Amino acid sequence: NFAFCEGYFGNTKTYNLVLRSKNKDDYFYYLGLLNSKLIEFFYRKSSVPKAGGYIEYKKQLDRKSVV
């Protein structure tokens, strides 16, 4: 799942989305899209499943996505 936080947190397997707009509503819009069943379906069809059924989100797939 994707989450909103102010600042950068993570490690080498973390991606950050920084929008040009500083409006928090814009971030919540994209957060809603990224956590939607439609985007999850797209990623499950486009990626190789990991142990336990997890999905590894890759930057390359983001360029093909509907977002």
mmCIF file of N, CA, C and O in Angstrom:
data_model
loop_
_atom_site.group_PDB
_atom_site.id
_atom_site.type_symbol
_atom_site.label_atom_id
_atom_site.label_comp_id
_atom_site.label_asym_id
_atom_site.label_seq_id
_atom_site.Cartn_x
_atom_site.Cartn_y
_atom_site.Cartn_z
ATOM 1 N N ASN A 1 0.825 -1.191 0.000
ATOM 2 C CA ASN A 1 0.000 0.000 0.000
ATOM 3 C C ASN A 1 0.859 1.241 0.000
ATOM 4 O O ASN A 1 2.002 1.233 0.431
ATOM 5 N N PHE A 2 0.278 2.307 -0.461
ATOM 6 C CA PHE A 2 0.967 3.585 -0.509
ATOM 7 C C PHE A 2 0.473 4.461 0.624
ATOM 8 O O PHE A 2 -0.669 4.341 1.058
ATOM 9 N N ALA A 3 1.332 5.339 1.119
ATOM 10 C CA ALA A 3 0.979 6.182 2.260
ATOM 11 C C ALA A 3 1.495 7.600 2.044
ATOM 12 O O ALA A 3 2.424 7.834 1.272
ATOM 13 N N PHE A 4 0.884 8.543 2.740
ATOM 14 C CA PHE A 4 1.297 9.942 2.696
ATOM 15 C C PHE A 4 2.079 10.268 3.960
ATOM 16 O O PHE A 4 1.672 9.911 5.061
ATOM 17 N N CYS A 5 3.205 10.913 3.790
ATOM 18 C CA CYS A 5 3.945 11.413 4.954
ATOM 19 C C CYS A 5 4.667 12.687 4.522
ATOM 20 O O CYS A 5 4.956 12.884 3.359
ATOM 21 N N GLU A 6 4.923 13.522 5.473
ATOM 22 C CA GLU A 6 5.644 14.750 5.180
ATOM 23 C C GLU A 6 7.112 14.502 5.480
ATOM 24 O O GLU A 6 7.484 14.210 6.601
ATOM 25 N N GLY A 7 7.924 14.539 4.458
ATOM 26 C CA GLY A 7 9.338 14.209 4.579
ATOM 27 C C GLY A 7 9.612 12.909 3.848
ATOM 28 O O GLY A 7 8.715 12.293 3.286
ATOM 29 N N TYR A 8 10.854 12.503 3.854
ATOM 30 C CA TYR A 8 11.248 11.285 3.164
ATOM 31 C C TYR A 8 11.614 10.223 4.182
ATOM 32 O O TYR A 8 12.399 10.460 5.091
ATOM 33 N N PHE A 9 11.033 9.054 4.010
ATOM 34 C CA PHE A 9 11.340 7.914 4.861
ATOM 35 C C PHE A 9 11.532 6.711 3.962
ATOM 36 O O PHE A 9 10.877 6.587 2.950
ATOM 37 N N GLY A 10 12.405 5.819 4.341
ATOM 38 C CA GLY A 10 12.538 4.601 3.558
ATOM 39 C C GLY A 10 13.956 4.104 3.467
ATOM 40 O O GLY A 10 14.862 4.590 4.143
ATOM 41 N N ASN A 11 14.094 3.138 2.590
ATOM 42 C CA ASN A 11 15.397 2.530 2.339
ATOM 43 C C ASN A 11 15.580 2.389 0.839
ATOM 44 O O ASN A 11 14.955 3.098 0.079
ATOM 45 N N THR A 12 16.379 1.452 0.406
ATOM 46 C CA THR A 12 16.652 1.317 -1.019
ATOM 47 C C THR A 12 15.476 0.753 -1.803
ATOM 48 O O THR A 12 15.467 0.811 -3.011
ATOM 49 N N LYS A 13 14.480 0.199 -1.153
ATOM 50 C CA LYS A 13 13.305 -0.344 -1.834
ATOM 51 C C LYS A 13 12.096 0.575 -1.677
ATOM 52 O O LYS A 13 10.968 0.133 -1.675
ATOM 53 N N THR A 14 12.333 1.861 -1.543
ATOM 54 C CA THR A 14 11.254 2.810 -1.328
ATOM 55 C C THR A 14 11.242 3.840 -2.451
ATOM 56 O O THR A 14 12.287 4.272 -2.921
ATOM 57 N N TYR A 15 10.051 4.201 -2.883
ATOM 58 C CA TYR A 15 9.912 5.240 -3.893
ATOM 59 C C TYR A 15 9.155 6.411 -3.286
ATOM 60 O O TYR A 15 8.282 6.230 -2.444
ATOM 61 N N ASN A 16 9.496 7.596 -3.729
ATOM 62 C CA ASN A 16 8.829 8.814 -3.269
ATOM 63 C C ASN A 16 8.219 9.507 -4.466
ATOM 64 O O ASN A 16 8.811 9.551 -5.544
ATOM 65 N N LEU A 17 7.045 10.058 -4.263
ATOM 66 C CA LEU A 17 6.374 10.824 -5.291
ATOM 67 C C LEU A 17 6.347 12.271 -4.832
ATOM 68 O O LEU A 17 5.776 12.583 -3.788
ATOM 69 N N VAL A 18 6.989 13.137 -5.602
ATOM 70 C CA VAL A 18 7.021 14.563 -5.271
ATOM 71 C C VAL A 18 6.335 15.302 -6.410
ATOM 72 O O VAL A 18 6.779 15.244 -7.553
ATOM 73 N N LEU A 19 5.235 15.961 -6.087
ATOM 74 C CA LEU A 19 4.484 16.701 -7.090
ATOM 75 C C LEU A 19 4.959 18.144 -7.151
ATOM 76 O O LEU A 19 5.486 18.673 -6.177
ATOM 77 N N ARG A 20 4.761 18.762 -8.272
ATOM 78 C CA ARG A 20 5.092 20.188 -8.398
ATOM 79 C C ARG A 20 4.181 21.026 -7.524
ATOM 80 O O ARG A 20 4.594 22.029 -6.969
ATOM 81 N N SER A 21 2.936 20.589 -7.422
ATOM 82 C CA SER A 21 1.956 21.291 -6.594
ATOM 83 C C SER A 21 2.242 21.006 -5.125
ATOM 84 O O SER A 21 2.583 19.897 -4.751
ATOM 85 N N LYS A 22 2.087 21.989 -4.301
ATOM 86 C CA LYS A 22 2.273 21.812 -2.851
ATOM 87 C C LYS A 22 0.940 21.586 -2.142
ATOM 88 O O LYS A 22 0.887 21.492 -0.924
ATOM 89 N N ASN A 23 -0.144 21.497 -2.907
ATOM 90 C CA ASN A 23 -1.477 21.289 -2.362
ATOM 91 C C ASN A 23 -1.618 19.839 -1.886
ATOM 92 O O ASN A 23 -1.450 18.909 -2.671
ATOM 93 N N LYS A 24 -1.912 19.632 -0.616
ATOM 94 C CA LYS A 24 -2.034 18.280 -0.072
ATOM 95 C C LYS A 24 -3.155 17.494 -0.733
ATOM 96 O O LYS A 24 -3.076 16.275 -0.848
ATOM 97 N N ASP A 25 -4.203 18.160 -1.196
ATOM 98 C CA ASP A 25 -5.303 17.467 -1.865
ATOM 99 C C ASP A 25 -4.821 16.735 -3.112
ATOM 100 O O ASP A 25 -5.317 15.659 -3.441
ATOM 101 N N ASP A 26 -3.848 17.304 -3.815
ATOM 102 C CA ASP A 26 -3.297 16.644 -4.993
ATOM 103 C C ASP A 26 -2.602 15.335 -4.607
ATOM 104 O O ASP A 26 -2.717 14.328 -5.305
ATOM 105 N N TYR A 27 -1.893 15.344 -3.491
ATOM 106 C CA TYR A 27 -1.244 14.124 -3.014
ATOM 107 C C TYR A 27 -2.276 13.062 -2.646
ATOM 108 O O TYR A 27 -2.117 11.887 -2.952
ATOM 109 N N PHE A 28 -3.356 13.481 -1.992
ATOM 110 C CA PHE A 28 -4.389 12.526 -1.601
ATOM 111 C C PHE A 28 -5.124 11.977 -2.815
ATOM 112 O O PHE A 28 -5.564 10.828 -2.823
ATOM 113 N N TYR A 29 -5.244 12.772 -3.878
ATOM 114 C CA TYR A 29 -5.833 12.288 -5.128
ATOM 115 C C TYR A 29 -4.996 11.138 -5.688
ATOM 116 O O TYR A 29 -5.517 10.068 -5.999
ATOM 117 N N TYR A 30 -3.691 11.358 -5.807
ATOM 118 C CA TYR A 30 -2.810 10.309 -6.323
ATOM 119 C C TYR A 30 -2.729 9.125 -5.364
ATOM 120 O O TYR A 30 -2.641 7.975 -5.789
ATOM 121 N N LEU A 31 -2.766 9.372 -4.093
ATOM 122 C CA LEU A 31 -2.765 8.302 -3.099
ATOM 123 C C LEU A 31 -3.987 7.409 -3.296
ATOM 124 O O LEU A 31 -3.884 6.178 -3.253
ATOM 125 N N GLY A 32 -5.134 8.022 -3.532
ATOM 126 C CA GLY A 32 -6.344 7.248 -3.800
ATOM 127 C C GLY A 32 -6.224 6.413 -5.053
ATOM 128 O O GLY A 32 -6.636 5.248 -5.088
ATOM 129 N N LEU A 33 -5.634 6.982 -6.100
ATOM 130 C CA LEU A 33 -5.432 6.217 -7.338
ATOM 131 C C LEU A 33 -4.465 5.049 -7.125
ATOM 132 O O LEU A 33 -4.733 3.925 -7.538
ATOM 133 N N LEU A 34 -3.339 5.330 -6.494
ATOM 134 C CA LEU A 34 -2.324 4.294 -6.309
ATOM 135 C C LEU A 34 -2.794 3.164 -5.405
ATOM 136 O O LEU A 34 -2.348 2.025 -5.554
ATOM 137 N N ASN A 35 -3.695 3.436 -4.484
ATOM 138 C CA ASN A 35 -4.231 2.401 -3.596
ATOM 139 C C ASN A 35 -5.524 1.783 -4.132
ATOM 140 O O ASN A 35 -6.145 0.971 -3.456
ATOM 141 N N SER A 36 -5.917 2.135 -5.357
ATOM 142 C CA SER A 36 -7.167 1.634 -5.917
ATOM 143 C C SER A 36 -7.025 0.183 -6.397
ATOM 144 O O SER A 36 -5.933 -0.302 -6.688
ATOM 145 N N LYS A 37 -8.147 -0.491 -6.488
ATOM 146 C CA LYS A 37 -8.190 -1.870 -6.990
ATOM 147 C C LYS A 37 -7.761 -1.923 -8.451
ATOM 148 O O LYS A 37 -7.154 -2.893 -8.886
ATOM 149 N N LEU A 38 -8.065 -0.878 -9.225
ATOM 150 C CA LEU A 38 -7.689 -0.847 -10.632
ATOM 151 C C LEU A 38 -6.175 -0.865 -10.807
ATOM 152 O O LEU A 38 -5.636 -1.650 -11.588
ATOM 153 N N ILE A 39 -5.476 -0.015 -10.068
ATOM 154 C CA ILE A 39 -4.014 0.031 -10.176
ATOM 155 C C ILE A 39 -3.395 -1.258 -9.630
ATOM 156 O O ILE A 39 -2.433 -1.776 -10.189
ATOM 157 N N GLU A 40 -3.962 -1.804 -8.558
ATOM 158 C CA GLU A 40 -3.462 -3.077 -8.031
ATOM 159 C C GLU A 40 -3.623 -4.180 -9.073
ATOM 160 O O GLU A 40 -2.718 -4.988 -9.289
ATOM 161 N N PHE A 41 -4.745 -4.211 -9.766
ATOM 162 C CA PHE A 41 -4.971 -5.190 -10.829
ATOM 163 C C PHE A 41 -3.915 -5.039 -11.919
ATOM 164 O O PHE A 41 -3.327 -6.015 -12.376
ATOM 165 N N PHE A 42 -3.663 -3.799 -12.325
ATOM 166 C CA PHE A 42 -2.658 -3.532 -13.358
ATOM 167 C C PHE A 42 -1.287 -4.056 -12.938
ATOM 168 O O PHE A 42 -0.607 -4.734 -13.705
ATOM 169 N N TYR A 43 -0.878 -3.759 -11.708
ATOM 170 C CA TYR A 43 0.434 -4.199 -11.236
ATOM 171 C C TYR A 43 0.502 -5.714 -11.104
ATOM 172 O O TYR A 43 1.519 -6.327 -11.395
ATOM 173 N N ARG A 44 -0.573 -6.350 -10.656
ATOM 174 C CA ARG A 44 -0.565 -7.819 -10.537
ATOM 175 C C ARG A 44 -0.420 -8.480 -11.904
ATOM 176 O O ARG A 44 0.206 -9.516 -12.031
ATOM 177 N N LYS A 45 -0.991 -7.873 -12.946
ATOM 178 C CA LYS A 45 -0.879 -8.411 -14.301
ATOM 179 C C LYS A 45 0.455 -8.073 -14.958
ATOM 180 O O LYS A 45 0.869 -8.739 -15.888
ATOM 181 N N SER A 46 1.131 -7.032 -14.479
ATOM 182 C CA SER A 46 2.348 -6.533 -15.126
ATOM 183 C C SER A 46 3.636 -6.914 -14.415
ATOM 184 O O SER A 46 4.712 -6.635 -14.920
ATOM 185 N N SER A 47 3.551 -7.513 -13.236
ATOM 186 C CA SER A 47 4.771 -7.794 -12.477
ATOM 187 C C SER A 47 4.839 -9.275 -12.084
ATOM 188 O O SER A 47 3.853 -9.997 -12.152
ATOM 189 N N VAL A 48 6.009 -9.676 -11.670
ATOM 190 C CA VAL A 48 6.227 -11.046 -11.209
ATOM 191 C C VAL A 48 5.892 -11.105 -9.723
ATOM 192 O O VAL A 48 6.418 -10.320 -8.941
ATOM 193 N N PRO A 49 5.001 -12.026 -9.327
ATOM 194 C CA PRO A 49 4.636 -12.107 -7.902
ATOM 195 C C PRO A 49 5.813 -12.559 -7.039
ATOM 196 O O PRO A 49 6.635 -13.347 -7.462
ATOM 197 N N LYS A 50 5.870 -12.022 -5.856
ATOM 198 C CA LYS A 50 6.890 -12.388 -4.874
ATOM 199 C C LYS A 50 6.302 -13.384 -3.882
ATOM 200 O O LYS A 50 5.098 -13.650 -3.888
ATOM 201 N N ALA A 51 7.126 -13.897 -2.986
ATOM 202 C CA ALA A 51 6.678 -14.846 -1.963
ATOM 203 C C ALA A 51 5.530 -14.248 -1.161
ATOM 204 O O ALA A 51 5.553 -13.069 -0.815
ATOM 205 N N GLY A 52 4.522 -15.040 -0.907
ATOM 206 C CA GLY A 52 3.379 -14.579 -0.132
ATOM 207 C C GLY A 52 2.386 -13.768 -0.952
ATOM 208 O O GLY A 52 1.468 -13.180 -0.407
ATOM 209 N N GLY A 53 2.576 -13.697 -2.278
ATOM 210 C CA GLY A 53 1.659 -12.958 -3.132
ATOM 211 C C GLY A 53 1.897 -11.465 -3.180
ATOM 212 O O GLY A 53 1.076 -10.711 -3.693
ATOM 213 N N TYR A 54 3.022 -11.016 -2.635
ATOM 214 C CA TYR A 54 3.323 -9.584 -2.645
ATOM 215 C C TYR A 54 3.712 -9.131 -4.042
ATOM 216 O O TYR A 54 4.174 -9.915 -4.860
ATOM 217 N N ILE A 55 3.553 -7.837 -4.286
ATOM 218 C CA ILE A 55 3.919 -7.239 -5.566
ATOM 219 C C ILE A 55 5.127 -6.342 -5.349
ATOM 220 O O ILE A 55 5.169 -5.577 -4.392
ATOM 221 N N GLU A 56 6.095 -6.444 -6.240
ATOM 222 C CA GLU A 56 7.225 -5.512 -6.188
ATOM 223 C C GLU A 56 6.945 -4.403 -7.195
ATOM 224 O O GLU A 56 6.881 -4.647 -8.396
ATOM 225 N N TYR A 57 6.716 -3.216 -6.701
ATOM 226 C CA TYR A 57 6.445 -2.073 -7.564
ATOM 227 C C TYR A 57 7.756 -1.591 -8.141
ATOM 228 O O TYR A 57 8.733 -1.404 -7.435
ATOM 229 N N LYS A 58 7.776 -1.404 -9.453
ATOM 230 C CA LYS A 58 8.993 -0.946 -10.109
ATOM 231 C C LYS A 58 8.727 0.355 -10.840
ATOM 232 O O LYS A 58 7.643 0.573 -11.366
ATOM 233 N N LYS A 59 9.740 1.180 -10.865
ATOM 234 C CA LYS A 59 9.621 2.481 -11.512
ATOM 235 C C LYS A 59 9.271 2.327 -12.994
ATOM 236 O O LYS A 59 8.507 3.100 -13.537
ATOM 237 N N GLN A 60 9.800 1.309 -13.645
ATOM 238 C CA GLN A 60 9.539 1.103 -15.059
ATOM 239 C C GLN A 60 8.056 0.894 -15.324
ATOM 240 O O GLN A 60 7.525 1.336 -16.327
ATOM 241 N N LEU A 61 7.373 0.201 -14.418
ATOM 242 C CA LEU A 61 5.946 -0.034 -14.606
ATOM 243 C C LEU A 61 5.139 1.244 -14.451
ATOM 244 O O LEU A 61 4.102 1.398 -15.073
ATOM 245 N N ASP A 62 5.615 2.163 -13.632
ATOM 246 C CA ASP A 62 4.899 3.412 -13.412
ATOM 247 C C ASP A 62 4.769 4.209 -14.721
ATOM 248 O O ASP A 62 3.792 4.890 -14.932
ATOM 249 N N ARG A 63 5.743 4.110 -15.578
ATOM 250 C CA ARG A 63 5.705 4.861 -16.833
ATOM 251 C C ARG A 63 4.630 4.337 -17.770
ATOM 252 O O ARG A 63 4.173 5.043 -18.639
ATOM 253 N N LYS A 64 4.229 3.084 -17.594
ATOM 254 C CA LYS A 64 3.195 2.489 -18.423
ATOM 255 C C LYS A 64 1.807 2.622 -17.804
ATOM 256 O O LYS A 64 0.824 2.320 -18.448
ATOM 257 N N SER A 65 1.732 3.032 -16.576
ATOM 258 C CA SER A 65 0.457 3.020 -15.868
ATOM 259 C C SER A 65 -0.460 4.132 -16.354
ATOM 260 O O SER A 65 -0.048 5.056 -17.030
ATOM 261 N N VAL A 66 -1.708 4.010 -15.965
ATOM 262 C CA VAL A 66 -2.714 4.984 -16.365
ATOM 263 C C VAL A 66 -2.614 6.271 -15.575
ATOM 264 O O VAL A 66 -3.264 7.252 -15.910
ATOM 265 N N VAL A 67 -1.844 6.295 -14.514
ATOM 266 C CA VAL A 67 -1.677 7.494 -13.691
ATOM 267 C C VAL A 67 -0.782 8.396 -14.421
ATOM 268 O O VAL A 67 -0.658 9.388 -14.701
#
